[in-house]
Amino acid sequence: MKISHISIGYIQIPLVTPFKTALRTVDSVNDLIVKIEAEDGSVGYGEAPPTAVITGDTKESIEAAIRGYIAPAIRGMDLDDLGAVMQNMEKAIAKNTSAKAAIDIALYDLYAKTKGQPLFRLLGSAHPEHVKTELETDLTISVNETDEMVRDSIRAMEQGFRILKVKVGKGGAKDVERIRAIREAVGKDAIIRVDANQGWSREEAVRTICAIEDAGLNIELVEQPVSYHDFKGMQYVTREVDTPILADESVFSYEDAVRIVEEHAADFINIKLMKTGGIHQALRICDIADEYGVQCMTGCMLESKVSVSAAAHLAAARGCITMADLDGPSLCRIDPYQGGPLYQGPKILLPEEPGIGIAGVPVEFMEV
Ligand code: MG
């Protein structure tokens, strides 16, 4: 089945509350949507957020990469040889992982539809015993003044979330107080993950995490304590503290993942499709994680339901992915799409419809 048309469009969805991390503040999702059609008229959808501070990808660069390089390289190719299509995409342009992810997601959605299978069943076909049909996601608590973070955490618990991903990294000593206040407010049973988004120095990270440990605040893990390129710093923090360290911004590619696990520069890896350049590369990271027995989280940027659901299908398919940080749709004020996984508070229920399951995307598309 040949790839006949590739189109793009844009979607804007307001957030319930502004999203604030050590790196940025955003108040709506503004993403590019990709539509790929096969010659029989079936359609696959993909999505990419411009997350310039993390991936380096802007709205303009994503569109230019698809329009000028990726689309011409894969149009007319046979979808059944998905590996060759991915290879042509990789060869067409270096980096540009968000643009590649949007195309990759649309291709997998379309491919699974032509096979009449839900994507998670297809991706999990080698190990059906590991396939899940339901995931539990955390909810992000933005970094703010402590009392506001406490209020947001209580609201999350009232909405049924049991796992909070607390953004810190804006002052080590103050960060300990933030976690202490949140732990006191939510009780001992809530699971608290902490994401510093590269906000600490090595020494500050060790000092802060040890203080959290000494205070008995019982956090599950700390994500990306230091700068993404400070590999030695990641190793140092991982060695010096008891709390597991999760690498996020430090791992984009398969090669990054190999280095992290081989040199033990983190305990866990956060796989995000926008960093890997889509599912085909994420699967390679899952393979190395399986080989080394490393647990992974699947996360998202500020994305809506198309690409977050692709990540949910991947998480459902692979046993190494034991943690889901897929709260993008929960942060959106509305769900403009038809079909797809159900996001019920912390629960994500995978549909048995073919592909990702999304049937309608309210976007004006233009062919590229
Ligand atoms: Mg993170």
Short mmCIF file of C-alpha atoms and ligand atoms in Angstrom, two decimals:
data_model
loop_
_atom_site.label_atom_id
_atom_site.label_comp_id
_atom_site.label_asym_id
_atom_site.label_seq_id
_atom_site.Cartn_x
_atom_site.Cartn_y
_atom_site.Cartn_z
CA MET A 1 0.00 0.00 0.00
CA LYS A 2 1.58 3.29 -1.13
CA ILE A 3 1.80 6.53 0.83
CA SER A 4 -0.15 8.94 -1.37
CA HIS A 5 -0.65 12.23 0.50
CA ILE A 6 1.05 14.01 3.42
CA SER A 7 -0.66 17.06 4.95
CA ILE A 8 -0.11 19.30 7.96
CA GLY A 9 -2.26 21.59 10.07
CA TYR A 10 -2.21 23.28 13.47
CA ILE A 11 -4.21 22.84 16.65
CA GLN A 12 -4.46 25.17 19.63
CA ILE A 13 -5.93 23.96 22.93
CA PRO A 14 -5.97 26.11 26.10
CA LEU A 15 -4.56 24.57 29.30
CA VAL A 16 -6.49 24.31 32.57
CA THR A 17 -3.64 26.18 34.33
CA PRO A 18 -0.30 27.55 33.02
CA PHE A 19 2.44 24.90 32.81
CA LYS A 20 5.58 26.02 34.64
CA THR A 21 8.93 24.24 34.91
CA ALA A 22 12.49 25.38 35.65
CA LEU A 23 12.76 25.99 31.88
CA ARG A 24 9.53 27.70 30.75
CA THR A 25 5.93 28.84 31.26
CA VAL A 26 3.22 27.98 28.70
CA ASP A 27 -0.57 28.48 28.73
CA SER A 28 -1.77 26.53 25.70
CA VAL A 29 -0.88 23.57 23.50
CA ASN A 30 0.07 24.81 20.01
CA ASP A 31 0.99 21.77 18.00
CA LEU A 32 1.46 20.71 14.44
CA ILE A 33 -0.72 17.81 13.28
CA VAL A 34 0.31 15.52 10.44
CA LYS A 35 -2.10 13.51 8.28
CA ILE A 36 -0.75 10.74 6.05
CA GLU A 37 -3.04 9.02 3.55
CA ALA A 38 -2.55 5.66 1.88
CA GLU A 39 -3.72 5.02 -1.65
CA ASP A 40 -6.87 3.22 -0.42
CA GLY A 41 -7.91 6.39 1.44
CA SER A 42 -7.05 5.23 4.97
CA VAL A 43 -5.55 7.95 7.14
CA GLY A 44 -2.99 8.13 9.98
CA TYR A 45 -2.44 11.07 12.33
CA GLY A 46 0.66 12.36 14.10
CA GLU A 47 1.50 15.38 16.24
CA ALA A 48 4.50 17.47 17.26
CA PRO A 49 4.82 20.27 19.82
CA PRO A 50 7.43 22.98 19.25
CA THR A 51 9.48 22.57 22.45
CA ALA A 52 12.42 24.82 21.52
CA VAL A 53 13.97 24.84 25.02
CA ILE A 54 14.25 21.04 25.10
CA THR A 55 14.34 19.62 21.57
CA GLY A 56 15.43 22.76 19.72
CA ASP A 57 12.41 22.35 17.44
CA THR A 58 10.25 25.37 16.62
CA LYS A 59 6.94 25.55 14.75
CA GLU A 60 8.80 26.86 11.71
CA SER A 61 11.57 24.25 11.83
CA ILE A 62 9.14 21.34 12.23
CA GLU A 63 7.10 22.51 9.25
CA ALA A 64 10.21 23.14 7.14
CA ALA A 65 11.70 19.73 7.94
CA ILE A 66 8.49 17.94 6.93
CA ARG A 67 7.74 20.06 3.88
CA GLY A 68 11.24 20.34 2.46
CA TYR A 69 12.92 17.07 3.47
CA ILE A 70 10.83 14.28 5.01
CA ALA A 71 7.67 14.36 2.90
CA PRO A 72 9.55 14.30 -0.44
CA ALA A 73 11.71 11.41 0.85
CA ILE A 74 8.83 9.10 1.79
CA ARG A 75 5.91 10.04 -0.49
CA GLY A 76 5.04 7.17 -2.84
CA MET A 77 6.88 4.57 -0.73
CA ASP A 78 5.30 1.25 0.19
CA LEU A 79 3.89 1.37 3.70
CA ASP A 80 4.38 -2.38 4.13
CA ASP A 81 8.14 -1.81 4.15
CA LEU A 82 7.88 0.45 7.18
CA GLY A 83 11.57 -0.01 8.04
CA ALA A 84 12.64 1.37 4.65
CA VAL A 85 10.26 4.33 5.05
CA MET A 86 11.80 5.14 8.45
CA GLN A 87 15.29 4.79 7.02
CA ASN A 88 14.50 7.26 4.23
CA MET A 89 13.14 9.68 6.80
CA GLU A 90 16.29 9.36 8.92
CA LYS A 91 18.51 9.90 5.89
CA ALA A 92 16.52 12.91 4.66
CA ILE A 93 17.52 15.18 7.56
CA ALA A 94 19.57 14.93 10.76
CA LYS A 95 18.14 15.73 14.24
CA ASN A 96 14.65 17.37 13.93
CA THR A 97 13.24 14.71 16.23
CA SER A 98 9.84 16.36 16.72
CA ALA A 99 9.16 16.52 12.98
CA LYS A 100 10.27 12.90 12.64
CA ALA A 101 8.09 11.87 15.59
CA ALA A 102 4.99 13.45 14.04
CA ILE A 103 5.58 11.59 10.77
CA ASP A 104 6.55 8.33 12.53
CA ILE A 105 3.39 8.40 14.68
CA ALA A 106 1.17 9.01 11.65
CA LEU A 107 2.92 6.16 9.80
CA TYR A 108 2.46 3.70 12.69
CA ASP A 109 -1.18 4.76 13.10
CA LEU A 110 -1.79 4.21 9.38
CA TYR A 111 0.21 0.96 9.27
CA ALA A 112 -1.70 -0.54 12.20
CA LYS A 113 -4.99 0.55 10.61
CA THR A 114 -4.11 -1.21 7.36
CA LYS A 115 -3.39 -4.34 9.45
CA GLY A 116 -6.72 -3.90 11.30
CA GLN A 117 -4.94 -3.95 14.68
CA PRO A 118 -4.71 -1.56 17.62
CA LEU A 119 -1.19 -0.13 17.67
CA PHE A 120 -0.39 -1.47 21.16
CA ARG A 121 -1.27 -5.02 20.10
CA LEU A 122 0.94 -4.69 17.02
CA LEU A 123 3.90 -3.24 18.98
CA GLY A 124 3.51 -5.85 21.69
CA SER A 125 3.07 -8.84 19.40
CA ALA A 126 6.49 -10.36 20.24
CA HIS A 127 5.64 -10.45 23.97
CA PRO A 128 1.85 -10.44 24.33
CA GLU A 129 2.26 -11.45 28.00
CA HIS A 130 3.64 -7.95 28.73
CA VAL A 131 0.83 -6.09 27.00
CA LYS A 132 -1.34 -3.89 29.25
CA THR A 133 -4.73 -2.42 28.35
CA GLU A 134 -4.73 0.21 31.07
CA LEU A 135 -2.09 2.66 32.30
CA GLU A 136 -1.90 4.94 35.32
CA THR A 137 -0.40 8.36 34.70
CA ASP A 138 0.91 10.89 37.16
CA LEU A 139 -0.15 14.54 37.11
CA THR A 140 2.37 17.37 36.87
CA ILE A 141 2.48 19.95 39.64
CA SER A 142 4.08 23.10 38.23
CA VAL A 143 6.84 24.87 40.14
CA ASN A 144 5.33 27.84 41.97
CA GLU A 145 5.27 29.28 45.48
CA THR A 146 4.86 26.44 47.99
CA ASP A 147 1.26 27.19 49.02
CA GLU A 148 0.11 27.18 45.39
CA MET A 149 1.89 23.85 44.78
CA VAL A 150 0.21 22.41 47.87
CA ARG A 151 -3.21 23.57 46.60
CA ASP A 152 -2.54 22.02 43.16
CA SER A 153 -1.42 18.76 44.77
CA ILE A 154 -4.53 18.51 46.93
CA ARG A 155 -6.71 19.20 43.87
CA ALA A 156 -4.91 16.44 41.94
CA MET A 157 -5.55 13.94 44.74
CA GLU A 158 -9.22 14.97 44.80
CA GLN A 159 -9.36 14.24 41.05
CA GLY A 160 -8.20 10.70 41.79
CA PHE A 161 -4.49 10.98 40.92
CA ARG A 162 -2.26 8.91 43.20
CA ILE A 163 1.06 9.87 41.60
CA LEU A 164 2.29 13.46 41.52
CA LYS A 165 5.18 14.67 39.40
CA VAL A 166 6.41 17.71 41.25
CA LYS A 167 8.47 20.22 39.29
CA VAL A 168 11.31 21.78 41.27
CA GLY A 169 14.80 23.03 40.44
CA LYS A 170 14.32 26.66 41.41
CA GLY A 171 16.44 26.80 44.55
CA GLY A 172 17.55 23.64 46.40
CA ALA A 173 16.68 24.62 50.00
CA LYS A 174 13.30 25.95 48.90
CA ASP A 175 12.73 22.77 46.90
CA VAL A 176 13.04 20.66 50.06
CA GLU A 177 10.39 22.84 51.71
CA ARG A 178 8.13 22.46 48.68
CA ILE A 179 8.33 18.66 48.88
CA ARG A 180 7.92 18.64 52.66
CA ALA A 181 4.76 20.78 52.47
CA ILE A 182 3.30 18.67 49.66
CA ARG A 183 4.04 15.39 51.51
CA GLU A 184 2.35 16.74 54.63
CA ALA A 185 -0.70 17.79 52.62
CA VAL A 186 -1.19 14.62 50.55
CA GLY A 187 -0.32 12.01 53.17
CA LYS A 188 2.04 9.07 53.11
CA ASP A 189 0.30 6.93 50.48
CA ALA A 190 0.66 9.34 47.55
CA ILE A 191 3.59 8.63 45.24
CA ILE A 192 5.74 11.70 44.70
CA ARG A 193 8.16 11.94 41.78
CA VAL A 194 10.39 14.98 41.59
CA ASP A 195 11.53 16.57 38.33
CA ALA A 196 14.31 19.17 38.60
CA ASN A 197 14.45 19.78 34.82
CA GLN A 198 18.26 20.35 34.99
CA GLY A 199 17.74 23.06 37.60
CA TRP A 200 20.44 22.02 40.06
CA SER A 201 24.24 21.90 40.09
CA ARG A 202 25.80 18.52 41.01
CA GLU A 203 26.49 19.55 44.58
CA GLU A 204 23.11 21.22 44.99
CA ALA A 205 21.42 18.07 43.66
CA VAL A 206 23.17 15.76 46.12
CA ARG A 207 22.60 18.19 49.01
CA THR A 208 18.90 18.62 48.15
CA ILE A 209 18.16 14.93 47.54
CA CYS A 210 19.98 13.90 50.74
CA ALA A 211 17.97 16.50 52.68
CA ILE A 212 14.76 15.05 51.21
CA GLU A 213 15.92 11.54 52.19
CA ASP A 214 16.95 12.61 55.71
CA ALA A 215 13.56 14.24 56.24
CA GLY A 216 11.89 10.91 55.38
CA LEU A 217 9.80 12.47 52.62
CA ASN A 218 9.84 9.22 50.65
CA ILE A 219 10.07 10.25 47.01
CA GLU A 220 9.99 7.64 44.27
CA LEU A 221 12.68 9.14 42.03
CA VAL A 222 14.37 12.36 40.94
CA GLU A 223 14.29 13.22 37.27
CA GLN A 224 17.12 15.03 35.48
CA PRO A 225 18.77 16.73 38.46
CA VAL A 226 21.54 18.42 36.44
CA SER A 227 22.16 19.83 32.97
CA TYR A 228 21.52 17.39 30.12
CA HIS A 229 25.13 17.50 28.92
CA ASP A 230 26.63 17.04 32.40
CA PHE A 231 27.01 13.31 32.03
CA LYS A 232 29.60 13.08 34.80
CA GLY A 233 27.23 15.05 37.01
CA MET A 234 24.43 12.55 36.37
CA GLN A 235 26.83 9.73 37.26
CA TYR A 236 27.94 11.54 40.41
CA VAL A 237 24.41 12.19 41.66
CA THR A 238 23.32 8.62 40.84
CA ARG A 239 26.25 7.29 42.86
CA GLU A 240 25.91 9.64 45.83
CA VAL A 241 22.19 9.34 46.66
CA ASP A 242 19.88 6.43 47.50
CA THR A 243 16.89 7.80 45.58
CA PRO A 244 16.70 6.46 42.01
CA ILE A 245 17.70 8.97 39.32
CA LEU A 246 15.81 9.13 36.05
CA ALA A 247 17.45 10.54 32.91
CA ASP A 248 15.15 12.66 30.77
CA GLU A 249 16.78 15.51 28.83
CA SER A 250 20.08 13.51 28.81
CA VAL A 251 18.55 10.75 26.67
CA PHE A 252 17.34 11.58 23.19
CA SER A 253 18.76 8.80 21.07
CA TYR A 254 19.40 5.09 21.34
CA GLU A 255 23.11 5.91 21.67
CA ASP A 256 22.39 8.21 24.65
CA ALA A 257 20.42 5.39 26.29
CA VAL A 258 23.23 2.88 25.76
CA ARG A 259 25.73 5.28 27.35
CA ILE A 260 23.47 5.96 30.34
CA VAL A 261 22.92 2.27 31.13
CA GLU A 262 26.45 1.10 30.39
CA GLU A 263 28.07 3.83 32.48
CA HIS A 264 25.31 3.88 35.08
CA ALA A 265 24.63 7.58 34.83
CA ALA A 266 21.01 7.07 35.88
CA ASP A 267 18.81 4.27 37.22
CA PHE A 268 15.82 4.84 34.93
CA ILE A 269 15.20 6.36 31.49
CA ASN A 270 12.38 8.63 30.38
CA ILE A 271 11.44 7.81 26.78
CA LYS A 272 9.63 10.60 24.95
CA LEU A 273 8.72 10.27 21.31
CA MET A 274 9.65 13.90 20.65
CA LYS A 275 13.20 13.22 21.80
CA THR A 276 13.70 9.88 20.06
CA GLY A 277 12.15 10.94 16.76
CA GLY A 278 9.21 8.58 17.12
CA ILE A 279 8.24 5.02 17.93
CA HIS A 280 10.78 3.24 15.71
CA GLN A 281 13.69 4.70 17.71
CA ALA A 282 11.85 4.38 21.04
CA LEU A 283 11.54 0.64 20.41
CA ARG A 284 15.33 0.41 20.15
CA ILE A 285 15.66 2.08 23.56
CA CYS A 286 13.12 -0.41 24.94
CA ASP A 287 15.28 -3.23 23.60
CA ILE A 288 18.40 -1.98 25.40
CA ALA A 289 16.35 -1.37 28.57
CA ASP A 290 15.09 -4.96 28.40
CA GLU A 291 18.62 -6.23 27.90
CA TYR A 292 19.92 -4.39 30.99
CA GLY A 293 16.76 -4.73 33.07
CA VAL A 294 16.30 -0.95 33.25
CA GLN A 295 12.84 0.42 33.98
CA CYS A 296 11.56 3.22 31.79
CA MET A 297 9.02 5.97 32.03
CA THR A 298 7.12 7.23 29.01
CA GLY A 299 6.64 10.94 29.12
CA CYS A 300 5.38 13.68 26.89
CA MET A 301 6.01 17.35 26.23
CA LEU A 302 3.04 19.69 26.25
CA GLU A 303 1.16 17.57 23.76
CA SER A 304 -2.46 16.76 23.12
CA LYS A 305 -4.15 13.47 22.54
CA VAL A 306 -2.70 12.33 19.20
CA SER A 307 0.97 12.00 20.15
CA VAL A 308 0.33 11.30 23.86
CA SER A 309 -1.86 8.40 22.80
CA ALA A 310 0.90 7.08 20.55
CA ALA A 311 3.16 7.07 23.63
CA ALA A 312 0.38 5.34 25.61
CA HIS A 313 0.22 2.58 22.98
CA LEU A 314 4.00 2.14 23.25
CA ALA A 315 3.83 2.01 27.06
CA ALA A 316 1.01 -0.53 26.91
CA ALA A 317 3.02 -2.71 24.54
CA ARG A 318 6.37 -2.88 26.31
CA GLY A 319 7.13 -4.46 29.68
CA CYS A 320 10.15 -2.23 30.40
CA ILE A 321 7.87 0.83 30.56
CA THR A 322 6.60 0.73 34.12
CA MET A 323 5.86 4.43 34.65
CA ALA A 324 3.62 6.76 32.67
CA ASP A 325 3.87 10.53 32.69
CA LEU A 326 1.23 11.07 30.05
CA ASP A 327 -0.81 13.88 31.53
CA GLY A 328 -0.87 16.13 28.43
CA PRO A 329 -4.58 15.52 27.68
CA SER A 330 -5.44 15.98 31.40
CA LEU A 331 -3.79 19.42 31.34
CA CYS A 332 -5.90 20.50 28.33
CA ARG A 333 -9.14 22.38 28.93
CA ILE A 334 -10.96 20.45 26.17
CA ASP A 335 -10.56 17.27 24.11
CA PRO A 336 -11.18 18.34 20.51
CA TYR A 337 -10.61 14.87 19.02
CA GLN A 338 -12.97 12.00 18.24
CA GLY A 339 -12.05 8.56 19.54
CA GLY A 340 -8.73 7.38 20.90
CA PRO A 341 -7.74 6.14 24.36
CA LEU A 342 -9.95 7.22 27.25
CA TYR A 343 -8.33 9.56 29.78
CA GLN A 344 -10.27 9.13 33.00
CA GLY A 345 -8.42 11.02 35.70
CA PRO A 346 -5.24 9.01 36.23
CA LYS A 347 -6.41 6.07 34.12
CA ILE A 348 -5.67 5.69 30.43
CA LEU A 349 -7.73 2.95 28.78
CA LEU A 350 -6.43 1.63 25.46
CA PRO A 351 -9.06 1.13 22.74
CA GLU A 352 -9.37 -1.98 20.59
CA GLU A 353 -9.93 0.16 17.47
CA PRO A 354 -7.26 -0.13 14.77
CA GLY A 355 -4.25 2.19 14.92
CA ILE A 356 -4.09 4.76 17.71
CA GLY A 357 -7.86 4.88 17.60
CA ILE A 358 -8.32 8.57 16.90
CA ALA A 359 -11.02 8.97 14.27
CA GLY A 360 -11.53 12.71 13.96
CA VAL A 361 -9.09 15.64 14.08
CA PRO A 362 -10.66 19.13 13.78
CA VAL A 363 -7.81 20.74 11.86
CA GLU A 364 -7.65 22.46 8.48
CA PHE A 365 -5.01 20.47 6.60
CA MET A 366 -2.82 21.64 3.73
CA GLU A 367 -0.92 19.16 1.59
CA VAL A 368 2.86 19.46 1.64
MG MG B 1 11.29 15.69 32.73
#
